[in-house]
PDB file of N, CA and C in Angstrom:
ATOM      1  N   UNK A   1       0.525  -1.012  -0.067  1.00  0.00           N
ATOM      2  CA  UNK A   1      -0.346   0.005  -0.106  1.00  0.00           C
ATOM      3  C   UNK A   1       0.905   1.113  -0.027  1.00  0.00           C
ATOM      4  N   UNK A   2       2.125   1.001   0.870  1.00  0.00           N
ATOM      5  CA  UNK A   2       2.708   2.305   0.941  1.00  0.00           C
ATOM      6  C   UNK A   2       3.922   2.463  -0.680  1.00  0.00           C
ATOM      7  N   UNK A   3       4.181   1.465  -1.504  1.00  0.00           N
ATOM      8  CA  UNK A   3       4.477   1.843  -2.519  1.00  0.00           C
ATOM      9  C   UNK A   3       3.482   2.387  -3.380  1.00  0.00           C
ATOM     10  N   UNK A   4       2.526   1.890  -3.270  1.00  0.00           N
ATOM     11  CA  UNK A   4       1.421   2.842  -4.409  1.00  0.00           C
ATOM     12  C   UNK A   4       1.343   4.098  -4.109  1.00  0.00           C
ATOM     13  N   UNK A   5       1.094   4.310  -2.740  1.00  0.00           N
ATOM     14  CA  UNK A   5       1.216   5.848  -2.438  1.00  0.00           C
ATOM     15  C   UNK A   5       2.357   6.544  -3.058  1.00  0.00           C
ATOM     16  N   UNK A   6       3.549   5.903  -2.869  1.00  0.00           N
ATOM     17  CA  UNK A   6       4.951   6.586  -3.264  1.00  0.00           C
ATOM     18  C   UNK A   6       4.725   6.914  -4.911  1.00  0.00           C
ATOM     19  N   UNK A   7       4.613   5.753  -5.428  1.00  0.00           N
ATOM     20  CA  UNK A   7       4.470   5.954  -7.089  1.00  0.00           C
ATOM     21  C   UNK A   7       3.548   6.760  -7.733  1.00  0.00           C
ATOM     22  N   UNK A   8       2.272   6.785  -6.765  1.00  0.00           N
ATOM     23  CA  UNK A   8       1.218   8.270  -7.488  1.00  0.00           C
ATOM     24  C   UNK A   8       1.887   9.153  -7.320  1.00  0.00           C
ATOM     25  N   UNK A   9       2.479   9.790  -5.609  1.00  0.00           N
ATOM     26  CA  UNK A   9       2.798  10.757  -5.371  1.00  0.00           C
ATOM     27  C   UNK A   9       3.800  11.254  -6.821  1.00  0.00           C
ATOM     28  N   UNK A  10       4.950  10.461  -7.002  1.00  0.00           N
ATOM     29  CA  UNK A  10       6.234  10.339  -7.645  1.00  0.00           C
ATOM     30  C   UNK A  10       5.539  10.752  -9.536  1.00  0.00           C
ATOM     31  N   UNK A  11       4.556   9.942  -9.432  1.00  0.00           N
ATOM     32  CA  UNK A  11       3.661  10.438 -11.100  1.00  0.00           C
ATOM     33  C   UNK A  11       3.107  11.740 -11.218  1.00  0.00           C
ATOM     34  N   UNK A  12       2.332  12.178 -10.041  1.00  0.00           N
ATOM     35  CA  UNK A  12       1.786  12.996 -10.150  1.00  0.00           C
ATOM     36  C   UNK A  12       2.912  14.364 -10.074  1.00  0.00           C
ATOM     37  N   UNK A  13       3.879  13.973  -9.135  1.00  0.00           N
ATOM     38  CA  UNK A  13       4.869  15.320  -9.187  1.00  0.00           C
ATOM     39  C   UNK A  13       5.616  15.255 -10.426  1.00  0.00           C
ATOM     40  N   UNK A  14       5.926  14.460 -11.335  1.00  0.00           N
ATOM     41  CA  UNK A  14       6.380  14.613 -12.412  1.00  0.00           C
ATOM     42  C   UNK A  14       5.249  15.107 -13.660  1.00  0.00           C
ATOM     43  N   UNK A  15       4.140  14.784 -13.541  1.00  0.00           N
ATOM     44  CA  UNK A  15       3.109  15.438 -14.448  1.00  0.00           C
ATOM     45  C   UNK A  15       3.125  16.892 -14.229  1.00  0.00           C
ATOM     46  N   UNK A  16       3.131  17.388 -12.910  1.00  0.00           N
ATOM     47  CA  UNK A  16       3.209  18.617 -12.952  1.00  0.00           C
ATOM     48  C   UNK A  16       4.221  19.280 -12.807  1.00  0.00           C
ATOM     49  N   UNK A  17       5.506  18.818 -12.796  1.00  0.00           N
ATOM     50  CA  UNK A  17       6.647  19.284 -13.052  1.00  0.00           C
ATOM     51  C   UNK A  17       7.189  19.614 -14.663  1.00  0.00           C
ATOM     52  N   UNK A  18       6.486  18.371 -15.365  1.00  0.00           N
ATOM     53  CA  UNK A  18       6.968  18.472 -16.815  1.00  0.00           C
ATOM     54  C   UNK A  18       5.723  19.507 -17.604  1.00  0.00           C
ATOM     55  N   UNK A  19       4.460  19.822 -16.712  1.00  0.00           N
ATOM     56  CA  UNK A  19       3.927  20.904 -17.213  1.00  0.00           C
ATOM     57  C   UNK A  19       4.205  22.536 -17.092  1.00  0.00           C
ATOM     58  N   UNK A  20       4.965  22.369 -15.745  1.00  0.00           N
ATOM     59  CA  UNK A  20       5.579  23.577 -15.183  1.00  0.00           C
ATOM     60  C   UNK A  20       6.761  24.342 -15.872  1.00  0.00           C
ATOM     61  N   UNK A  21       7.373  23.493 -16.159  1.00  0.00           N
ATOM     62  CA  UNK A  21       9.020  23.523 -16.988  1.00  0.00           C
ATOM     63  C   UNK A  21       9.118  22.644 -17.859  1.00  0.00           C
ATOM     64  N   UNK A  22       9.470  23.493 -19.380  1.00  0.00           N
ATOM     65  CA  UNK A  22       9.682  22.575 -20.133  1.00  0.00           C
ATOM     66  C   UNK A  22      10.709  22.041 -20.413  1.00  0.00           C
ATOM     67  N   UNK A  23      11.605  22.364 -19.647  1.00  0.00           N
ATOM     68  CA  UNK A  23      12.732  21.563 -19.626  1.00  0.00           C
ATOM     69  C   UNK A  23      12.710  19.902 -18.827  1.00  0.00           C
ATOM     70  N   UNK A  24      13.501  19.154 -19.002  1.00  0.00           N
ATOM     71  CA  UNK A  24      13.300  17.872 -18.682  1.00  0.00           C
ATOM     72  C   UNK A  24      14.000  17.505 -17.537  1.00  0.00           C
ATOM     73  N   UNK A  25      15.024  18.271 -17.410  1.00  0.00           N
ATOM     74  CA  UNK A  25      16.259  17.941 -16.287  1.00  0.00           C
ATOM     75  C   UNK A  25      15.543  18.047 -15.016  1.00  0.00           C
ATOM     76  N   UNK A  26      14.373  18.840 -14.372  1.00  0.00           N
ATOM     77  CA  UNK A  26      13.849  18.638 -13.335  1.00  0.00           C
ATOM     78  C   UNK A  26      13.094  17.329 -13.089  1.00  0.00           C
ATOM     79  N   UNK A  27      12.947  16.554 -14.631  1.00  0.00           N
ATOM     80  CA  UNK A  27      12.205  15.576 -14.256  1.00  0.00           C
ATOM     81  C   UNK A  27      13.303  14.627 -13.945  1.00  0.00           C
ATOM     82  N   UNK A  28      14.205  14.650 -14.622  1.00  0.00           N
ATOM     83  CA  UNK A  28      15.180  13.299 -14.527  1.00  0.00           C
ATOM     84  C   UNK A  28      15.930  13.502 -13.409  1.00  0.00           C
ATOM     85  N   UNK A  29      15.900  14.670 -12.546  1.00  0.00           N
ATOM     86  CA  UNK A  29      16.623  14.694 -11.326  1.00  0.00           C
ATOM     87  C   UNK A  29      15.603  14.033 -10.164  1.00  0.00           C
ATOM     88  N   UNK A  30      14.291  14.603 -10.760  1.00  0.00           N
ATOM     89  CA  UNK A  30      13.421  13.412  -9.707  1.00  0.00           C
ATOM     90  C   UNK A  30      13.123  12.416  -9.300  1.00  0.00           C
ATOM     91  N   UNK A  31      13.420  11.777 -11.028  1.00  0.00           N
ATOM     92  CA  UNK A  31      13.591  10.160 -11.296  1.00  0.00           C
ATOM     93  C   UNK A  31      14.683   9.444 -10.703  1.00  0.00           C
ATOM     94  N   UNK A  32      15.661  10.194 -10.788  1.00  0.00           N
ATOM     95  CA  UNK A  32      16.982   9.488 -10.505  1.00  0.00           C
ATOM     96  C   UNK A  32      17.205   9.837  -8.619  1.00  0.00           C
ATOM     97  N   UNK A  33      16.342  10.220  -8.032  1.00  0.00           N
ATOM     98  CA  UNK A  33      16.340  10.703  -6.460  1.00  0.00           C
ATOM     99  C   UNK A  33      15.310   9.575  -5.805  1.00  0.00           C
ATOM    100  N   UNK A  34      13.979   9.420  -6.395  1.00  0.00           N
ATOM    101  CA  UNK A  34      13.299   8.948  -5.930  1.00  0.00           C
ATOM    102  C   UNK A  34      12.595   7.281  -6.549  1.00  0.00           C
ATOM    103  N   UNK A  35      13.217   6.991  -8.028  1.00  0.00           N
ATOM    104  CA  UNK A  35      13.015   6.159  -8.660  1.00  0.00           C
ATOM    105  C   UNK A  35      13.658   4.786  -7.932  1.00  0.00           C
ATOM    106  N   UNK A  36      15.086   5.057  -7.871  1.00  0.00           N
ATOM    107  CA  UNK A  36      16.288   3.816  -7.296  1.00  0.00           C
ATOM    108  C   UNK A  36      15.413   3.207  -6.222  1.00  0.00           C
ATOM    109  N   UNK A  37      15.275   4.144  -4.928  1.00  0.00           N
ATOM    110  CA  UNK A  37      14.579   3.801  -3.890  1.00  0.00           C
ATOM    111  C   UNK A  37      13.365   2.749  -3.853  1.00  0.00           C
ATOM    112  N   UNK A  38      12.349   3.389  -4.708  1.00  0.00           N
ATOM    113  CA  UNK A  38      11.194   2.651  -4.808  1.00  0.00           C
ATOM    114  C   UNK A  38      11.368   1.005  -5.806  1.00  0.00           C
ATOM    115  N   UNK A  39      12.214   1.416  -6.864  1.00  0.00           N
ATOM    116  CA  UNK A  39      12.234   0.107  -7.534  1.00  0.00           C
ATOM    117  C   UNK A  39      13.179  -1.086  -6.787  1.00  0.00           C
ATOM    118  N   UNK A  40      14.378  -0.785  -5.899  1.00  0.00           N
ATOM    119  CA  UNK A  40      14.504  -1.650  -5.404  1.00  0.00           C
ATOM    120  C   UNK A  40      14.016  -2.484  -4.002  1.00  0.00           C
ATOM    121  N   UNK A  41      12.874  -1.643  -3.578  1.00  0.00           N
ATOM    122  CA  UNK A  41      12.010  -2.398  -2.505  1.00  0.00           C
ATOM    123  C   UNK A  41      11.091  -3.095  -3.210  1.00  0.00           C
ATOM    124  N   UNK A  42      10.565  -2.404  -4.251  1.00  0.00           N
ATOM    125  CA  UNK A  42       9.681  -3.493  -5.235  1.00  0.00           C
ATOM    126  C   UNK A  42      10.200  -4.719  -5.553  1.00  0.00           C
ATOM    127  N   UNK A  43      11.701  -4.606  -6.048  1.00  0.00           N
ATOM    128  CA  UNK A  43      12.025  -6.082  -6.605  1.00  0.00           C
ATOM    129  C   UNK A  43      12.463  -6.910  -5.188  1.00  0.00           C
ATOM    130  N   UNK A  44      12.676  -6.380  -3.815  1.00  0.00           N
ATOM    131  CA  UNK A  44      12.726  -7.190  -3.216  1.00  0.00           C
ATOM    132  C   UNK A  44      11.557  -7.627  -2.197  1.00  0.00           C
ATOM    133  N   UNK A  45      10.400  -6.947  -2.237  1.00  0.00           N
ATOM    134  CA  UNK A  45       9.087  -7.655  -2.234  1.00  0.00           C
ATOM    135  C   UNK A  45       8.604  -8.538  -3.464  1.00  0.00           C
ATOM    136  N   UNK A  46       8.958  -8.191  -4.385  1.00  0.00           N
ATOM    137  CA  UNK A  46       8.517  -9.167  -5.502  1.00  0.00           C
ATOM    138  C   UNK A  46       9.349 -10.402  -5.205  1.00  0.00           C
ATOM    139  N   UNK A  47      10.340 -10.857  -5.058  1.00  0.00           N
ATOM    140  CA  UNK A  47      11.187 -11.672  -4.515  1.00  0.00           C
ATOM    141  C   UNK A  47      10.380 -12.321  -3.586  1.00  0.00           C
ATOM    142  N   UNK A  48      10.479 -11.786  -2.633  1.00  0.00           N
ATOM    143  CA  UNK A  48       9.744 -12.518  -1.154  1.00  0.00           C
ATOM    144  C   UNK A  48       8.346 -12.755  -1.513  1.00  0.00           C
ATOM    145  N   UNK A  49       7.711 -12.795  -2.275  1.00  0.00           N
ATOM    146  CA  UNK A  49       6.568 -13.011  -2.816  1.00  0.00           C
ATOM    147  C   UNK A  49       6.838 -14.379  -3.518  1.00  0.00           C
ATOM    148  N   UNK A  50       7.758 -14.290  -4.496  1.00  0.00           N
ATOM    149  CA  UNK A  50       8.089 -15.250  -5.509  1.00  0.00           C
ATOM    150  C   UNK A  50       8.530 -16.515  -4.941  1.00  0.00           C
ATOM    151  N   UNK A  51       9.371 -16.660  -3.951  1.00  0.00           N
ATOM    152  CA  UNK A  51      10.080 -17.722  -3.222  1.00  0.00           C
ATOM    153  C   UNK A  51       9.441 -18.232  -2.061  1.00  0.00           C
ATOM    154  N   UNK A  52       9.375 -19.053  -2.083  1.00  0.00           N
ATOM    155  CA  UNK A  52       8.317 -19.919  -0.650  1.00  0.00           C
ATOM    156  C   UNK A  52       9.476 -20.206  -0.165  1.00  0.00           C
ATOM    157  N   UNK A  53       9.480 -19.790   1.091  1.00  0.00           N
ATOM    158  CA  UNK A  53      10.496 -20.232   2.193  1.00  0.00           C
ATOM    159  C   UNK A  53      10.025 -21.457   2.608  1.00  0.00           C
ATOM    160  N   UNK A  54      10.845 -21.659   3.987  1.00  0.00           N
ATOM    161  CA  UNK A  54      10.918 -22.964   4.927  1.00  0.00           C
ATOM    162  C   UNK A  54       9.894 -22.448   6.038  1.00  0.00           C
ATOM    163  N   UNK A  55       9.125 -23.585   6.241  1.00  0.00           N
ATOM    164  CA  UNK A  55       8.200 -23.485   7.694  1.00  0.00           C
ATOM    165  C   UNK A  55       9.735 -23.842   8.806  1.00  0.00           C
ATOM    166  N   UNK A  56       9.479 -22.831  10.247  1.00  0.00           N
ATOM    167  CA  UNK A  56      10.663 -23.259  10.905  1.00  0.00           C
ATOM    168  C   UNK A  56      10.232 -23.645  12.119  1.00  0.00           C
ATOM    169  N   UNK A  57      10.481 -24.695  12.695  1.00  0.00           N
ATOM    170  CA  UNK A  57       9.614 -25.768  13.393  1.00  0.00           C
ATOM    171  C   UNK A  57      11.168 -26.392  14.302  1.00  0.00           C
ATOM    172  N   UNK A  58      10.422 -26.775  15.549  1.00  0.00           N
ATOM    173  CA  UNK A  58      11.402 -27.622  16.567  1.00  0.00           C
ATOM    174  C   UNK A  58      11.552 -28.760  15.977  1.00  0.00           C
ATOM    175  N   UNK A  59      10.468 -29.314  15.732  1.00  0.00           N
ATOM    176  CA  UNK A  59      10.895 -30.778  14.963  1.00  0.00           C
ATOM    177  C   UNK A  59      10.078 -31.133  13.745  1.00  0.00           C
ATOM    178  N   UNK A  60      10.819 -31.538  12.823  1.00  0.00           N
ATOM    179  CA  UNK A  60      10.590 -31.563  11.523  1.00  0.00           C
ATOM    180  C   UNK A  60      10.131 -33.048  11.386  1.00  0.00           C
ATOM    181  N   UNK A  61       8.984 -33.091  10.244  1.00  0.00           N
ATOM    182  CA  UNK A  61       8.586 -34.676   9.772  1.00  0.00           C
ATOM    183  C   UNK A  61       8.398 -34.673   8.418  1.00  0.00           C
ATOM    184  N   UNK A  62       8.336 -35.686   7.763  1.00  0.00           N
ATOM    185  CA  UNK A  62       7.888 -36.102   6.375  1.00  0.00           C
ATOM    186  C   UNK A  62       6.366 -35.453   6.381  1.00  0.00           C
ATOM    187  N   UNK A  63       5.815 -35.254   5.254  1.00  0.00           N
ATOM    188  CA  UNK A  63       4.063 -35.200   5.113  1.00  0.00           C
ATOM    189  C   UNK A  63       4.077 -36.213   4.093  1.00  0.00           C
ATOM    190  N   UNK A  64       4.759 -36.633   3.258  1.00  0.00           N
ATOM    191  CA  UNK A  64       4.285 -37.268   2.328  1.00  0.00           C
ATOM    192  C   UNK A  64       5.540 -38.365   1.865  1.00  0.00           C
ATOM    193  N   UNK A  65       5.362 -39.215   0.790  1.00  0.00           N
ATOM    194  CA  UNK A  65       6.147 -40.403   0.696  1.00  0.00           C
ATOM    195  C   UNK A  65       7.348 -39.714  -0.200  1.00  0.00           C
ATOM    196  N   UNK A  66       6.743 -38.695  -0.950  1.00  0.00           N
ATOM    197  CA  UNK A  66       8.090 -37.741  -1.685  1.00  0.00           C
ATOM    198  C   UNK A  66       9.025 -36.799  -0.900  1.00  0.00           C
ATOM    199  N   UNK A  67       8.821 -36.599   0.447  1.00  0.00           N
ATOM    200  CA  UNK A  67       9.542 -35.710   1.320  1.00  0.00           C
ATOM    201  C   UNK A  67      10.993 -36.187   1.599  1.00  0.00           C
ATOM    202  N   UNK A  68      11.978 -35.710   1.390  1.00  0.00           N
ATOM    203  CA  UNK A  68      13.164 -36.323   1.865  1.00  0.00           C
ATOM    204  C   UNK A  68      13.873 -35.187   3.450  1.00  0.00           C
ATOM    205  N   UNK A  69      14.670 -35.782   3.692  1.00  0.00           N
ATOM    206  CA  UNK A  69      15.466 -35.267   4.834  1.00  0.00           C
ATOM    207  C   UNK A  69      16.674 -34.887   4.855  1.00  0.00           C
ATOM    208  N   UNK A  70      17.230 -33.434   4.752  1.00  0.00           N
ATOM    209  CA  UNK A  70      19.001 -33.481   4.708  1.00  0.00           C
ATOM    210  C   UNK A  70      19.397 -32.398   5.601  1.00  0.00           C
ATOM    211  N   UNK A  71      20.408 -32.864   5.621  1.00  0.00           N
ATOM    212  CA  UNK A  71      21.345 -32.432   6.642  1.00  0.00           C
ATOM    213  C   UNK A  71      22.503 -31.321   6.342  1.00  0.00           C
ATOM    214  N   UNK A  72      22.131 -30.050   6.453  1.00  0.00           N
ATOM    215  CA  UNK A  72      23.158 -29.310   5.893  1.00  0.00           C
ATOM    216  C   UNK A  72      23.318 -27.931   6.795  1.00  0.00           C
ATOM    217  N   UNK A  73      24.383 -27.272   6.941  1.00  0.00           N
ATOM    218  CA  UNK A  73      24.999 -26.151   7.798  1.00  0.00           C
ATOM    219  C   UNK A  73      24.453 -26.336   9.136  1.00  0.00           C
ATOM    220  N   UNK A  74      24.473 -27.754   9.556  1.00  0.00           N
ATOM    221  CA  UNK A  74      24.198 -27.677  11.051  1.00  0.00           C
ATOM    222  C   UNK A  74      22.708 -27.959  11.313  1.00  0.00           C
ATOM    223  N   UNK A  75      21.572 -28.041  10.298  1.00  0.00           N
ATOM    224  CA  UNK A  75      20.309 -27.563  10.335  1.00  0.00           C
ATOM    225  C   UNK A  75      19.954 -28.895   9.753  1.00  0.00           C
ATOM    226  N   UNK A  76      18.366 -29.428  10.181  1.00  0.00           N
ATOM    227  CA  UNK A  76      17.895 -30.334   9.488  1.00  0.00           C
ATOM    228  C   UNK A  76      16.779 -29.611   8.386  1.00  0.00           C
ATOM    229  N   UNK A  77      16.675 -30.034   7.209  1.00  0.00           N
ATOM    230  CA  UNK A  77      16.049 -29.475   6.362  1.00  0.00           C
ATOM    231  C   UNK A  77      14.887 -30.890   5.917  1.00  0.00           C
ATOM    232  N   UNK A  78      13.830 -30.529   5.592  1.00  0.00           N
ATOM    233  CA  UNK A  78      13.009 -31.375   4.527  1.00  0.00           C
ATOM    234  C   UNK A  78      12.250 -30.578   3.437  1.00  0.00           C
ATOM    235  N   UNK A  79      12.918 -31.454   2.374  1.00  0.00           N
ATOM    236  CA  UNK A  79      12.414 -30.833   0.816  1.00  0.00           C
ATOM    237  C   UNK A  79      11.582 -32.114   0.709  1.00  0.00           C
ATOM    238  N   UNK A  80      10.413 -31.214  -0.447  1.00  0.00           N
ATOM    239  CA  UNK A  80       9.467 -32.249  -0.965  1.00  0.00           C
ATOM    240  C   UNK A  80       9.489 -31.972  -2.788  1.00  0.00           C
ATOM    241  N   UNK A  81       9.354 -33.057  -3.656  1.00  0.00           N
ATOM    242  CA  UNK A  81       9.767 -33.094  -4.794  1.00  0.00           C
ATOM    243  C   UNK A  81       8.207 -32.689  -5.380  1.00  0.00           C
ATOM    244  N   UNK A  82       7.157 -33.017  -4.752  1.00  0.00           N
ATOM    245  CA  UNK A  82       5.632 -33.137  -5.002  1.00  0.00           C
ATOM    246  C   UNK A  82       4.951 -31.892  -4.955  1.00  0.00           C
ATOM    247  N   UNK A  83       5.296 -31.563  -3.166  1.00  0.00           N
ATOM    248  CA  UNK A  83       4.680 -30.408  -2.713  1.00  0.00           C
ATOM    249  C   UNK A  83       5.290 -29.330  -2.452  1.00  0.00           C
ATOM    250  N   UNK A  84       5.833 -28.062  -2.793  1.00  0.00           N
ATOM    251  CA  UNK A  84       7.000 -27.070  -2.229  1.00  0.00           C
ATOM    252  C   UNK A  84       6.493 -26.531  -1.101  1.00  0.00           C
ATOM    253  N   UNK A  85       5.235 -26.995  -0.520  1.00  0.00           N
ATOM    254  CA  UNK A  85       4.674 -26.432   0.604  1.00  0.00           C
ATOM    255  C   UNK A  85       5.030 -27.117   2.064  1.00  0.00           C
ATOM    256  N   UNK A  86       5.615 -28.210   1.637  1.00  0.00           N
ATOM    257  CA  UNK A  86       6.140 -29.182   2.526  1.00  0.00           C
ATOM    258  C   UNK A  86       7.787 -28.668   3.183  1.00  0.00           C
ATOM    259  N   UNK A  87       8.360 -27.555   2.499  1.00  0.00           N
ATOM    260  CA  UNK A  87       9.611 -27.427   2.968  1.00  0.00           C
ATOM    261  C   UNK A  87       9.637 -26.950   4.169  1.00  0.00           C
ATOM    262  N   UNK A  88      10.525 -27.638   5.181  1.00  0.00           N
ATOM    263  CA  UNK A  88      10.818 -27.286   6.851  1.00  0.00           C
ATOM    264  C   UNK A  88      12.217 -27.014   7.295  1.00  0.00           C
ATOM    265  N   UNK A  89      12.444 -26.138   8.210  1.00  0.00           N
ATOM    266  CA  UNK A  89      13.926 -26.107   8.746  1.00  0.00           C
ATOM    267  C   UNK A  89      13.430 -26.351  10.101  1.00  0.00           C
ATOM    268  N   UNK A  90      14.780 -27.057  10.918  1.00  0.00           N
ATOM    269  CA  UNK A  90      14.332 -27.007  11.922  1.00  0.00           C
ATOM    270  C   UNK A  90      15.563 -26.162  12.492  1.00  0.00           C
ATOM    271  N   UNK A  91      14.593 -25.412  13.802  1.00  0.00           N
ATOM    272  CA  UNK A  91      15.596 -24.419  14.638  1.00  0.00           C
ATOM    273  C   UNK A  91      14.981 -23.305  14.451  1.00  0.00           C
TER     274      UNK A  91
END
């Protein structure tokens, strides 16, 4: 919700700036100062949405026959070939 309001304010200020001054230098200056911050947070949010993380539990177990247990980095992980929702991490 915050990102929409930030983008909306940026778009409105860009339109107002382009109407008031014919030179595009003001518009480029505002785009350079606001856009990289917004685009990096949008990319990070998109990455969080698209990647499915692990369920963190004190004790992990297999949910189906396709689940398998792996020990890496001093932790126990459960992966599943058929259902990605079964991913778990102990700790």
